[in-house]
Amino acid sequence: MGSTQTVLPRGLKAQVVAVSRKAAIRYREVLASQLRKRIEQLEGLPPHRLGLPPDMVAELTAEEQYLARAHAHLDMLRRIEIAAVISGEQNDPWAWKEWSDPAKTEQRVGAKGWFKMPLMPTTRTSSTGWPFCA
């Protein structure tokens, strides 16, 4: 079973621990890039591959099956935001400030942070993101 059958339907989130702050930021960059590519791939699926009944999906190749199932979760995939959470140091590169700012870190993973909220909102006003933190 892939993520489209187990992870996404259950609204599960992930946290990746890296060996260094630089690695955390690199993981974040790669994960965000791959997510964007997957969303673009799903958005480009031909209409005749969408909404197929299970018996027709079963006849597709493994990759086509994955894409057909993943497309059902496209809205959720679009909501996913990937963040790095690192501690800051005085001489950090400017690009790292986004990921080391204490206020932004609190907003992402603090007691009421986005990471702790449901992946899919239970109401229209509880829309949050940040299911993946590196």
CSV table of C-alpha atoms in Angstrom, one decimal:
chain,number,residue,atom,x,y,z
A,1,MET,CA,0.0,0.0,0.0
A,2,GLY,CA,1.2,3.5,-0.8
A,3,SER,CA,0.8,6.8,0.8
A,4,THR,CA,-2.4,7.4,-1.2
A,5,GLN,CA,-4.1,4.5,0.5
A,6,THR,CA,-2.7,4.8,4.1
A,7,VAL,CA,-1.2,8.2,4.9
A,8,LEU,CA,-3.4,10.7,3.1
A,9,PRO,CA,-6.8,9.3,3.8
A,10,ARG,CA,-5.9,9.2,7.5
A,11,GLY,CA,-4.6,12.7,7.6
A,12,LEU,CA,-1.2,11.6,8.9
A,13,LYS,CA,1.7,14.0,9.1
A,14,ALA,CA,5.4,13.4,9.1
A,15,GLN,CA,8.5,14.8,10.8
A,16,VAL,CA,12.0,14.2,9.4
A,17,VAL,CA,15.0,14.6,11.7
A,18,ALA,CA,18.2,15.6,10.0
A,19,VAL,CA,21.9,15.4,11.2
A,20,SER,CA,22.4,19.1,10.7
A,21,ARG,CA,20.6,22.4,10.1
A,22,LYS,CA,21.9,22.5,6.6
A,23,ALA,CA,20.6,19.0,5.9
A,24,ALA,CA,17.2,20.0,7.3
A,25,ILE,CA,16.9,22.8,4.9
A,26,ARG,CA,18.1,20.7,2.0
A,27,TYR,CA,15.5,18.0,2.9
A,28,ARG,CA,12.9,20.7,2.9
A,29,GLU,CA,13.9,22.0,-0.5
A,30,VAL,CA,13.9,18.5,-2.1
A,31,LEU,CA,10.6,17.5,-0.4
A,32,ALA,CA,8.9,20.8,-1.5
A,33,SER,CA,10.2,20.4,-5.1
A,34,GLN,CA,9.0,16.8,-5.3
A,35,LEU,CA,5.6,17.7,-4.0
A,36,ARG,CA,5.3,20.5,-6.6
A,37,LYS,CA,6.3,18.1,-9.3
A,38,ARG,CA,3.8,15.5,-8.2
A,39,ILE,CA,1.0,18.1,-8.0
A,40,GLU,CA,1.8,19.2,-11.6
A,41,GLN,CA,1.8,15.6,-12.7
A,42,LEU,CA,-1.6,15.0,-11.2
A,43,GLU,CA,-3.0,18.2,-12.6
A,44,GLY,CA,-1.9,17.1,-16.0
A,45,LEU,CA,-3.6,13.7,-16.0
A,46,PRO,CA,-6.0,13.1,-18.9
A,47,PRO,CA,-9.7,13.3,-17.9
A,48,HIS,CA,-10.3,9.7,-18.9
A,49,ARG,CA,-7.9,8.5,-16.2
A,50,LEU,CA,-9.9,10.2,-13.4
A,51,GLY,CA,-12.7,8.8,-11.3
A,52,LEU,CA,-12.3,5.3,-12.5
A,53,PRO,CA,-14.0,2.5,-10.7
A,54,PRO,CA,-11.7,0.1,-8.7
A,55,ASP,CA,-11.9,-2.7,-11.3
A,56,MET,CA,-10.7,-0.4,-14.0
A,57,VAL,CA,-7.9,1.1,-11.8
A,58,ALA,CA,-6.8,-2.5,-11.1
A,59,GLU,CA,-6.1,-3.0,-14.9
A,60,LEU,CA,-3.7,0.0,-15.1
A,61,THR,CA,0.0,-0.2,-14.6
A,62,ALA,CA,1.4,0.3,-11.1
A,63,GLU,CA,2.3,3.9,-11.8
A,64,GLU,CA,-1.1,4.7,-13.4
A,65,GLN,CA,-2.8,3.1,-10.4
A,66,TYR,CA,-0.8,5.3,-8.1
A,67,LEU,CA,-1.6,8.4,-10.0
A,68,ALA,CA,-5.3,7.5,-10.3
A,69,ARG,CA,-5.5,7.0,-6.5
A,70,ALA,CA,-3.4,10.1,-5.7
A,71,HIS,CA,-5.6,12.3,-7.8
A,72,ALA,CA,-8.4,11.8,-5.4
A,73,HIS,CA,-6.2,13.6,-2.8
A,74,LEU,CA,-5.1,16.5,-5.0
A,75,ASP,CA,-6.8,19.1,-2.8
A,76,MET,CA,-5.0,17.8,0.2
A,77,LEU,CA,-1.7,17.7,-1.6
A,78,ARG,CA,-2.1,21.3,-2.6
A,79,ARG,CA,-2.6,22.3,1.1
A,80,ILE,CA,0.6,20.6,2.2
A,81,GLU,CA,3.3,23.0,3.2
A,82,ILE,CA,6.8,21.7,4.0
A,83,ALA,CA,8.9,23.5,6.6
A,84,ALA,CA,12.3,23.3,8.1
A,85,VAL,CA,12.5,24.0,11.8
A,86,ILE,CA,16.0,24.9,12.9
A,87,SER,CA,17.6,26.9,15.7
A,88,GLY,CA,19.3,30.1,14.5
A,89,GLU,CA,22.9,31.1,14.9
A,90,GLN,CA,24.4,34.6,14.5
A,91,ASN,CA,26.2,34.0,11.2
A,92,ASP,CA,23.5,31.9,9.5
A,93,PRO,CA,22.9,32.5,5.8
A,94,TRP,CA,20.1,35.0,5.2
A,95,ALA,CA,18.0,32.3,3.4
A,96,TRP,CA,17.9,30.3,6.6
A,97,LYS,CA,16.1,33.1,8.6
A,98,GLU,CA,12.7,31.8,7.4
A,99,TRP,CA,13.4,28.5,9.1
A,100,SER,CA,15.1,29.8,12.3
A,101,ASP,CA,12.9,32.7,13.2
A,102,PRO,CA,11.5,32.0,16.7
A,103,ALA,CA,8.1,33.5,16.0
A,104,LYS,CA,7.6,31.5,12.8
A,105,THR,CA,8.8,28.3,14.5
A,106,GLU,CA,6.2,28.9,17.2
A,107,GLN,CA,3.6,29.4,14.6
A,108,ARG,CA,4.5,26.2,12.9
A,109,VAL,CA,5.2,23.8,15.7
A,110,GLY,CA,4.4,25.5,19.0
A,111,ALA,CA,1.6,24.6,21.3
A,112,LYS,CA,-1.0,25.9,18.9
A,113,GLY,CA,1.1,25.6,15.8
A,114,TRP,CA,0.0,24.5,12.4
A,115,PHE,CA,1.8,21.2,12.6
A,116,LYS,CA,-0.4,20.2,15.6
A,117,MET,CA,-3.6,21.0,13.8
A,118,PRO,CA,-5.6,18.5,11.7
A,119,LEU,CA,-4.3,18.1,8.2
A,120,MET,CA,-7.7,18.5,6.8
A,121,PRO,CA,-9.9,21.1,8.5
A,122,THR,CA,-13.1,20.0,10.3
A,123,THR,CA,-14.6,23.4,9.4
A,124,ARG,CA,-13.9,26.0,6.8
A,125,THR,CA,-12.3,28.3,9.3
A,126,SER,CA,-9.8,25.8,10.7
A,127,SER,CA,-7.7,25.5,7.5
A,128,THR,CA,-4.1,24.8,8.4
A,129,GLY,CA,-1.1,23.3,6.7
A,130,TRP,CA,2.4,22.2,7.6
A,131,PRO,CA,2.1,18.5,7.8
A,132,PHE,CA,5.8,17.9,7.1
A,133,CYS,CA,8.7,19.4,9.1
A,134,ALA,CA,12.3,18.6,8.4
